[in-house]
CSV table of C-alpha atoms in Angstrom, one decimal:
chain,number,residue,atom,x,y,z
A,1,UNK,CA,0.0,0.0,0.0
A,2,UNK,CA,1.4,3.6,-1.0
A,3,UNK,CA,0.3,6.2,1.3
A,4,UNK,CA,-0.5,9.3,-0.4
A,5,UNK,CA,1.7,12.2,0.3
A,6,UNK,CA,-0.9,14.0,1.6
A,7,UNK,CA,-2.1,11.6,4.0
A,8,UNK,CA,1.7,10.6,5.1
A,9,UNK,CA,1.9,14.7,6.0
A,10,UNK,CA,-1.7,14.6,7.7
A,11,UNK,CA,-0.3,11.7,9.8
A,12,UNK,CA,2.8,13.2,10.8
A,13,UNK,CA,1.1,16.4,11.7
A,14,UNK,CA,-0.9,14.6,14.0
A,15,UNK,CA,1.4,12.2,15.5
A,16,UNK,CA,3.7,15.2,16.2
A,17,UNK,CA,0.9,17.0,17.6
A,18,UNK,CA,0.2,14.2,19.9
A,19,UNK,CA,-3.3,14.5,19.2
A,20,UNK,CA,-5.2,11.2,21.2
A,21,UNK,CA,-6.9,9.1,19.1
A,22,UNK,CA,-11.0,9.5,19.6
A,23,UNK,CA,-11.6,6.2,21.6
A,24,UNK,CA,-8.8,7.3,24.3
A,25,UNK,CA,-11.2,10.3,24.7
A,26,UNK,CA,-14.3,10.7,27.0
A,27,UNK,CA,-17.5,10.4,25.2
A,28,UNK,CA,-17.9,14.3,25.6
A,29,UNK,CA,-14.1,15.1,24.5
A,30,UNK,CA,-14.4,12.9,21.6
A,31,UNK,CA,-17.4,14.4,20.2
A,32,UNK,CA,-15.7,18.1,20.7
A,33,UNK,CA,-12.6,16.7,18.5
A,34,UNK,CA,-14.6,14.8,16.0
A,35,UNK,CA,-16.3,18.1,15.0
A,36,UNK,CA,-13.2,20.2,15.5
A,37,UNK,CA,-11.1,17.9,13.0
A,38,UNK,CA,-13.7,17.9,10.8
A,39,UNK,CA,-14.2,21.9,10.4
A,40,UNK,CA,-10.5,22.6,10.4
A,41,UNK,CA,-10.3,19.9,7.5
A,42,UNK,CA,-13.4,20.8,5.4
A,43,UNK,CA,-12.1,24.0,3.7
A,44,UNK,CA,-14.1,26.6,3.1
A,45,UNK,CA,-17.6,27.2,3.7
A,46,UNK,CA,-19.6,27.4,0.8
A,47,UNK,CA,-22.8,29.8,1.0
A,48,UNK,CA,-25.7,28.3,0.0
A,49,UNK,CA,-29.1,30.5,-0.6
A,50,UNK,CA,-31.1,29.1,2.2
A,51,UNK,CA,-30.1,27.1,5.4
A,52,UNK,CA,-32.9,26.7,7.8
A,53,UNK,CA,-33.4,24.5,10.8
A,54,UNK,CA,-37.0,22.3,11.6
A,55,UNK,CA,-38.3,19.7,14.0
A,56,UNK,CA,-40.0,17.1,12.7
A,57,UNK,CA,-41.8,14.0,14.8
A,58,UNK,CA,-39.9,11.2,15.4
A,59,UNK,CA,-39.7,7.4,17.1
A,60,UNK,CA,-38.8,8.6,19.9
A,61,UNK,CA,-39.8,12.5,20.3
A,62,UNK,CA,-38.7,15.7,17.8
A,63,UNK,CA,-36.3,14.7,15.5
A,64,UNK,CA,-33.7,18.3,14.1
A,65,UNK,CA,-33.6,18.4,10.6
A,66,UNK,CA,-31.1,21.1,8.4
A,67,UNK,CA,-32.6,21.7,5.6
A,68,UNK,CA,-29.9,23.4,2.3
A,69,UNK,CA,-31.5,24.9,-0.4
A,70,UNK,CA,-30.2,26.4,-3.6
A,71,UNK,CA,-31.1,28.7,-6.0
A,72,UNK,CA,-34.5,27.6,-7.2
A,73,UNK,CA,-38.3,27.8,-6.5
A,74,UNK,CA,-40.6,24.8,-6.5
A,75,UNK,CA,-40.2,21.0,-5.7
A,76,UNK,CA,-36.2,20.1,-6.1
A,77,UNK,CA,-34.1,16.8,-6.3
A,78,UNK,CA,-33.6,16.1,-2.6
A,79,UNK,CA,-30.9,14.0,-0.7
A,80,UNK,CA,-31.3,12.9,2.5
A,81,UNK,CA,-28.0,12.8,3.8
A,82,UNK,CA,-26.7,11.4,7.1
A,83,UNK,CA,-23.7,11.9,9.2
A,84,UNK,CA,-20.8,9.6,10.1
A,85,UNK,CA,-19.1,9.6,13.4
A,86,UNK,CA,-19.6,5.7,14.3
A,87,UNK,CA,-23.8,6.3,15.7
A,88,UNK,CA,-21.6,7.5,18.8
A,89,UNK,CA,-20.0,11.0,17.5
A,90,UNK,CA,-21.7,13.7,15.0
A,91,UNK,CA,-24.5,15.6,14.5
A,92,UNK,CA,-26.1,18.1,12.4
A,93,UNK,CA,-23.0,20.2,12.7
A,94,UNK,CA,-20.8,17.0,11.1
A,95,UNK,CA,-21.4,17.3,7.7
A,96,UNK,CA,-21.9,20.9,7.1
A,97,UNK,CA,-19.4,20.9,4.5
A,98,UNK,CA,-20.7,18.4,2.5
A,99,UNK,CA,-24.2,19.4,2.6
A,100,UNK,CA,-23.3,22.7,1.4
A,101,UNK,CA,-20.9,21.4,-1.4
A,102,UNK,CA,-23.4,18.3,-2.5
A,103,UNK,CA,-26.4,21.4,-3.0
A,104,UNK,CA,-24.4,24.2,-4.9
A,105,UNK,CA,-22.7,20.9,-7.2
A,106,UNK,CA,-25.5,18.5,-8.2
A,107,UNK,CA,-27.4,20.9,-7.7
A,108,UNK,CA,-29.9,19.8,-5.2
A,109,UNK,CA,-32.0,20.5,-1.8
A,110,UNK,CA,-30.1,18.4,1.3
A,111,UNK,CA,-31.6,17.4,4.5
A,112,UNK,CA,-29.5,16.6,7.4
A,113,UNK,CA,-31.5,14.5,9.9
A,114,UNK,CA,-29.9,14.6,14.0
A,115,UNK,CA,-30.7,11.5,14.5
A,116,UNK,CA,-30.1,9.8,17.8
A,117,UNK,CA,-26.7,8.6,19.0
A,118,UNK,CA,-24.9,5.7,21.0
A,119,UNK,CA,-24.2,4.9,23.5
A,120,UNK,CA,-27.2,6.9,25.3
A,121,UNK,CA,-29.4,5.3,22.3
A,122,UNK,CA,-28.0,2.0,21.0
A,123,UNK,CA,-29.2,0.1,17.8
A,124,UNK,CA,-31.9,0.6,16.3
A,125,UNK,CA,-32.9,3.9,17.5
A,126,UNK,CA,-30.6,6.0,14.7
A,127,UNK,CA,-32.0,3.1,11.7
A,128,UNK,CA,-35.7,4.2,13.2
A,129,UNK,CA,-34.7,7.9,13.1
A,130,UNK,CA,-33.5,7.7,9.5
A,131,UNK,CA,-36.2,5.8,7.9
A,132,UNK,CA,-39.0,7.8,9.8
A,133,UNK,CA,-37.4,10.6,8.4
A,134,UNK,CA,-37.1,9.8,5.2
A,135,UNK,CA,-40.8,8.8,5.5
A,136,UNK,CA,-42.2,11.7,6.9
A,137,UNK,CA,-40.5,13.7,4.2
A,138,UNK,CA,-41.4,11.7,1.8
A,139,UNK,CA,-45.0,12.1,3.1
A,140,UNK,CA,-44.7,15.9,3.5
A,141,UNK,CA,-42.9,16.6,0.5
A,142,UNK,CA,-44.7,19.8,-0.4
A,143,UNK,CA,-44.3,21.4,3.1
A,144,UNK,CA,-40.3,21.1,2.4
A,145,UNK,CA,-40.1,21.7,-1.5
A,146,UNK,CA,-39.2,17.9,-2.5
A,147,UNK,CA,-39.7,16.6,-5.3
A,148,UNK,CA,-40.6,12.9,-4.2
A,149,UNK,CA,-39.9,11.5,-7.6
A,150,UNK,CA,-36.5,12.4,-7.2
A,151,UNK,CA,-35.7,11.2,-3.7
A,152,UNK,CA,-32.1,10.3,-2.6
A,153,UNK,CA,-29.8,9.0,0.3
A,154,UNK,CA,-26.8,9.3,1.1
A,155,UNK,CA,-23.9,9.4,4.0
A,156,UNK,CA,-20.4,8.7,4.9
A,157,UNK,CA,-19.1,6.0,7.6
A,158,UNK,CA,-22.1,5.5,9.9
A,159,UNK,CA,-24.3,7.5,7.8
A,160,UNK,CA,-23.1,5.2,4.8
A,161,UNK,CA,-24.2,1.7,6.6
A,162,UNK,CA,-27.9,4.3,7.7
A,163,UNK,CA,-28.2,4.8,3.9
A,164,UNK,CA,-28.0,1.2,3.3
A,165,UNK,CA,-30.5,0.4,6.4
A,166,UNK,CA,-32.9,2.7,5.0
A,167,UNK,CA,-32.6,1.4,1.2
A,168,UNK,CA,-33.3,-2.3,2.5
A,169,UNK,CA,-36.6,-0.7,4.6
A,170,UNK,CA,-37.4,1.6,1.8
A,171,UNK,CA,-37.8,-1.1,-0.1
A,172,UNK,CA,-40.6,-2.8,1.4
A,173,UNK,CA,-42.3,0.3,3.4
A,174,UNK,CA,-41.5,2.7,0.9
A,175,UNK,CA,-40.8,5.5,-0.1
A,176,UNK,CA,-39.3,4.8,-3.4
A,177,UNK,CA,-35.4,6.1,-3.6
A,178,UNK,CA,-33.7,7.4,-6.5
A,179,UNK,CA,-30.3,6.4,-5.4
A,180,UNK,CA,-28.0,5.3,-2.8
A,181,UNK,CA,-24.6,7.4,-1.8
A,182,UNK,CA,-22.5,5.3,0.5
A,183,UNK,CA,-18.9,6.7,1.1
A,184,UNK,CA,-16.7,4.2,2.7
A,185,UNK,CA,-19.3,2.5,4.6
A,186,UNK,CA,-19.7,0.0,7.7
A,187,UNK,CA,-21.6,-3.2,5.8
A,188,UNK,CA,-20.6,-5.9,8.1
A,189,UNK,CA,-20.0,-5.6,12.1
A,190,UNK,CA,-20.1,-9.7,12.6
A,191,UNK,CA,-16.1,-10.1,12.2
A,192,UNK,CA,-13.2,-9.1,13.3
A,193,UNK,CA,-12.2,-5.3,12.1
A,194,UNK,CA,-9.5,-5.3,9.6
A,195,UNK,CA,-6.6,-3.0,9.7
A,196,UNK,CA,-3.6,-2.0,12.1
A,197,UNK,CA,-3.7,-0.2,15.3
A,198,UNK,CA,-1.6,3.2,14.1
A,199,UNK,CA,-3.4,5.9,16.4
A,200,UNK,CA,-2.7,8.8,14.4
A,201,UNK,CA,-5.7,7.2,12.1
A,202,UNK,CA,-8.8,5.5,12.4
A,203,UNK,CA,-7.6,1.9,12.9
A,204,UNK,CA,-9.6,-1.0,13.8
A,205,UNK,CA,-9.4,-0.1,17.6
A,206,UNK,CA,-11.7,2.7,16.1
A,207,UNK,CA,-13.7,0.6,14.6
A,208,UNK,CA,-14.1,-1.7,17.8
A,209,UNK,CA,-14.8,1.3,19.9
A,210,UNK,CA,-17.6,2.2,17.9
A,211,UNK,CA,-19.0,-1.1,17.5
A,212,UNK,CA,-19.3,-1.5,21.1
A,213,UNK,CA,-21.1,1.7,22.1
A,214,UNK,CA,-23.4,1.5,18.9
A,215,UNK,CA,-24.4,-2.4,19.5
A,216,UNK,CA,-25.0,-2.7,23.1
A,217,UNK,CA,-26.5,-6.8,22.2
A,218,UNK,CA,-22.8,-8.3,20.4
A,219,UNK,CA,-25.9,-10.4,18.2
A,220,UNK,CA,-27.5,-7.6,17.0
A,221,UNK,CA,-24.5,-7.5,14.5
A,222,UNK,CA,-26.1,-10.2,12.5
A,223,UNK,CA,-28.8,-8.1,11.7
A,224,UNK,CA,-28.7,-7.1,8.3
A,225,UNK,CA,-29.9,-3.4,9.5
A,226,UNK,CA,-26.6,-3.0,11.3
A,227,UNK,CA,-24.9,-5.6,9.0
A,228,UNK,CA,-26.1,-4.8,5.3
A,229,UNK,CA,-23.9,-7.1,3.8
A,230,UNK,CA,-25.4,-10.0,5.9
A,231,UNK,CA,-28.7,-9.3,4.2
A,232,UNK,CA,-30.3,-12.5,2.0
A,233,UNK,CA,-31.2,-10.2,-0.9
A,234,UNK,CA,-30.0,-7.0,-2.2
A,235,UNK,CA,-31.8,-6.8,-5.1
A,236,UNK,CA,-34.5,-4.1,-6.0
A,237,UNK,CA,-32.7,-1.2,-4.1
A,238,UNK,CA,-31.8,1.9,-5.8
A,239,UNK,CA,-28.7,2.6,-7.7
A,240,UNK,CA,-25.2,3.4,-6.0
A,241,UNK,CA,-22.2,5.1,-5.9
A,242,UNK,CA,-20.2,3.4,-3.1
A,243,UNK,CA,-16.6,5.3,-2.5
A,244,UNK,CA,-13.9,3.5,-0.6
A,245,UNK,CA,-10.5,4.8,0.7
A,246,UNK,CA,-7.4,1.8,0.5
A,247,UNK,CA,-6.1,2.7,4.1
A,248,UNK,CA,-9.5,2.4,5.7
A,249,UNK,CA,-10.0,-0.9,7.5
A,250,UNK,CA,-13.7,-0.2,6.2
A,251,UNK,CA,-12.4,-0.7,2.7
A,252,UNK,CA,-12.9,-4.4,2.1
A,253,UNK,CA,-16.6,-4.6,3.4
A,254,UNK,CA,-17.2,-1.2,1.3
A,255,UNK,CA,-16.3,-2.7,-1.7
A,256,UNK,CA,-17.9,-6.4,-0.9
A,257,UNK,CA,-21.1,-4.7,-0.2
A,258,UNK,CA,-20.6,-2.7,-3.9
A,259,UNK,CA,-20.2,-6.0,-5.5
A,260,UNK,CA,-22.8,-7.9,-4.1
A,261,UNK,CA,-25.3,-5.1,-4.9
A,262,UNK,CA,-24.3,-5.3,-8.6
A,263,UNK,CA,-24.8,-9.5,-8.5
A,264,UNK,CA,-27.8,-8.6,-7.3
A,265,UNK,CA,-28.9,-6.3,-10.1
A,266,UNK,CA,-28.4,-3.3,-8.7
A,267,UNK,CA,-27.1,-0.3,-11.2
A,268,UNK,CA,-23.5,0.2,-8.8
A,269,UNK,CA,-20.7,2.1,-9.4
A,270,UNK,CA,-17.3,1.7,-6.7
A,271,UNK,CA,-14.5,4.4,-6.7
A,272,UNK,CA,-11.8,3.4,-4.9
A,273,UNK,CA,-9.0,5.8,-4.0
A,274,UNK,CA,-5.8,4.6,-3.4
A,275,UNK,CA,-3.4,5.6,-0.5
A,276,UNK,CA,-6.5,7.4,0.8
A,277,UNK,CA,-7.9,7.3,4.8
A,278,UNK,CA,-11.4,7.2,6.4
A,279,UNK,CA,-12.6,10.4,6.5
A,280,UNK,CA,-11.2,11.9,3.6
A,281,UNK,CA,-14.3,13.0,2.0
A,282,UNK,CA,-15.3,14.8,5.0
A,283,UNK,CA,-11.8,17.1,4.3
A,284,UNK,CA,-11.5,18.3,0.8
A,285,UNK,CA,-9.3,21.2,2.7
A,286,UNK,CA,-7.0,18.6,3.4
A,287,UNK,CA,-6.7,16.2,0.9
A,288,UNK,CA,-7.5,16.5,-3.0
A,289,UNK,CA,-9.0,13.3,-3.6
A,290,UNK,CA,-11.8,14.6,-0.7
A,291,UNK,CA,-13.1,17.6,-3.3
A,292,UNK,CA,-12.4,15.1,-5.9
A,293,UNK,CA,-14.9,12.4,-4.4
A,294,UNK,CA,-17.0,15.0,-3.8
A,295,UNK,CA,-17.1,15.9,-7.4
A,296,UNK,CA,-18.0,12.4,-8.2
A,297,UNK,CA,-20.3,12.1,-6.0
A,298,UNK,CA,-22.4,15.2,-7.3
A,299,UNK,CA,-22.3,13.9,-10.9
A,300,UNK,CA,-23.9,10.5,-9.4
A,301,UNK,CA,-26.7,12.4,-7.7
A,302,UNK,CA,-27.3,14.8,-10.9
A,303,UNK,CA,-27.3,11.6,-13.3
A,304,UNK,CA,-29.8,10.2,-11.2
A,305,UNK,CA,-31.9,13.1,-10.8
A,306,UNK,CA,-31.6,13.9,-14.5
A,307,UNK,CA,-30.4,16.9,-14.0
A,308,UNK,CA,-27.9,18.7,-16.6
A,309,UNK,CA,-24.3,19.4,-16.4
A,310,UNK,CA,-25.0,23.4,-16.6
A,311,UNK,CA,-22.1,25.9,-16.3
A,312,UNK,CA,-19.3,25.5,-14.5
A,313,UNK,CA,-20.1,21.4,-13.7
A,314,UNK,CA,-19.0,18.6,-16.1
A,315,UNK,CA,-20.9,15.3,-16.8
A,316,UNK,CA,-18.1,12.8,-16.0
A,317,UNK,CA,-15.6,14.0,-13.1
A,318,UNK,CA,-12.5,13.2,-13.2
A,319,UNK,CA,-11.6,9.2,-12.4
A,320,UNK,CA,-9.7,8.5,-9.3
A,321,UNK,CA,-6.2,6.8,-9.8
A,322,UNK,CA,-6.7,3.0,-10.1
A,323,UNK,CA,-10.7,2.9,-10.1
A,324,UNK,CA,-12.3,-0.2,-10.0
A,325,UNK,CA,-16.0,-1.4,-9.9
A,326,UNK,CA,-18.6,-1.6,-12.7
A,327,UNK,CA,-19.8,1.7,-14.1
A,328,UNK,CA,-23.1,3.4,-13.4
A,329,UNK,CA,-25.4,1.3,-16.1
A,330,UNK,CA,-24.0,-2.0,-15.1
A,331,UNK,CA,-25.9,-4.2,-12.7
């Protein structure tokens, strides 16, 4: 594995910072440094023409929703997107950044849901957030300018594995999805976590650590709503861009989950980006492949939408180094 020169710089940064690694953290300390990292590595913040918080009902009492709108009147193409930071870390706050980038780029309306977190509430209470969300939205799509023809999902670590939760309970209960955008993903908790223990990165202690909080029942990591991979069938869910990072001890189950989604029918696309981290998508300040994921990711969302390339965007981003995976018509 070649690290990235970027990433080898991030690390040493870090280790010569002697910044702790999250799970050495408290709970509360680890959720102020989560956030921190992820501002200070996100670049700059994009304006977007409307930003506006709401409440909607939930499982388990109000649910926070932020709502990013761009330039536009009427019903818009709409992702739902939700947050990574292991169900133990994040919140509305998390992926600002993207949120803002994903609505000026495709572009699109994007709803943040704060759903609720681990280890205070362990699975299922942030898959029952999620898909009551994306039901009640669905359901109220006039009152928040969606179109509900053109209804995505979408998130990155966590929020990857809550997109792939929701698809499989979409898919019976409805509503009907448009796509699927699952960046470097948790698919399968039942094994051992892969990777080595460097702390200056997220390393399979990190993966562990969340694990524990999130599933507070070790058997609940057979269910395919924490395990998506471990799911009979995969077919009939909506088309995906699943984005992996080599150096992420997520990678393997990212890209398994890509390639049983395809067998199963499922129009997939996997970009995998070498000597990449977790995380990196959340930091296009940081690294280049971040703004470059988040490119491809935007070109996914407006295919799927049917939305034109317009000025300033192009069709077809730019192809990470050594991209593998079918392409977005295969299945």
């Amino acid at each position: 594995m070649a690290v990235h020169p970027e990433v080898a710089a991030y690390r040493a940064a870090r280790a010569a910072a002697g910044t702790p690694p999250l799970y050495a953290q408290t709970l509360s300390e680890a959720r102020a440094a989560d956030l921190a990292a992820i501002r200070a590595g996100s670049g700059a913040v994009e304006p977007v023409t409307e930003v506006r918080d709401e409440r909607i009902p939930g499982p388990a009492g109000e649910l926070p929703l932020r709502v990013y709108r761009p330039t536009g009147s009427g019903p818009l193409p709409t992702v739902l997107y939700f947050f990574g930071g292991g169900w133990t870390l994040g919140s509305i706050d998390t992926a600002e950044g993207i949120c803002r980038r994903l609505a000026n780029a495709v572009p699109c309306q994007v709803i943040t849901v704060g759903y609720r977190l681990a280890p205070e509430h362990p699975f299922p209470a942030a898959v029952q957030d999620c898909h009551a969300a994306t039901s009640w939205i669905a359901r109220h799509a006039d009152e928040l300018g969606v179109d509900p023809t053109r209804l995505a999902v979408g998130g990155d670590s966590a929020g990857g594995n809550l997109a792939a939760a929701v698809t499989l309970l979409s898919r019976g209960d409805g509503p009907p999805l448009a796509a699927q955008l699952l960046v470097y993903p948790n698919t399968d908790q039942s094994g051992e976590p892969a990777g080595d223990d460097d702390p200056a990165l997220f390393n399979r202690r990190s993966v562990a650590w969340y694990r524990t909080h999130y599933l507070a029942d070790p058997a609940h990591a057979k269910d395919p709503l924490a395990s998506p991979l471990l799911a009979d069938d995969l077919s009939g869910l909506p088309p995906a861009l699943v984005i992996t990072a080599e150096l992420d001890p997520l990678c393997a189950e990212g890209q398994r989950y890509a390639e049983r989604l395809r067998d199963a029918g499922v129009s997939t696309r996997l970009e995998h980006y070498p000597g990449m981290i977790h995380g990196f998508f959340a930091m296009p300040g940081t690294f280049t492949d971040g703004r470059r994921a988040q490119e491809s990711a935007a070109a996914f969302l407006r295919e799927r939408f049917g939305l034109p390339a317009g000025p300033g965007r192009v069709d077809e981003p730019a192809e990470p180094d050594a991209a593998t995976g079918p392409g977005l018509g295969d299945g």
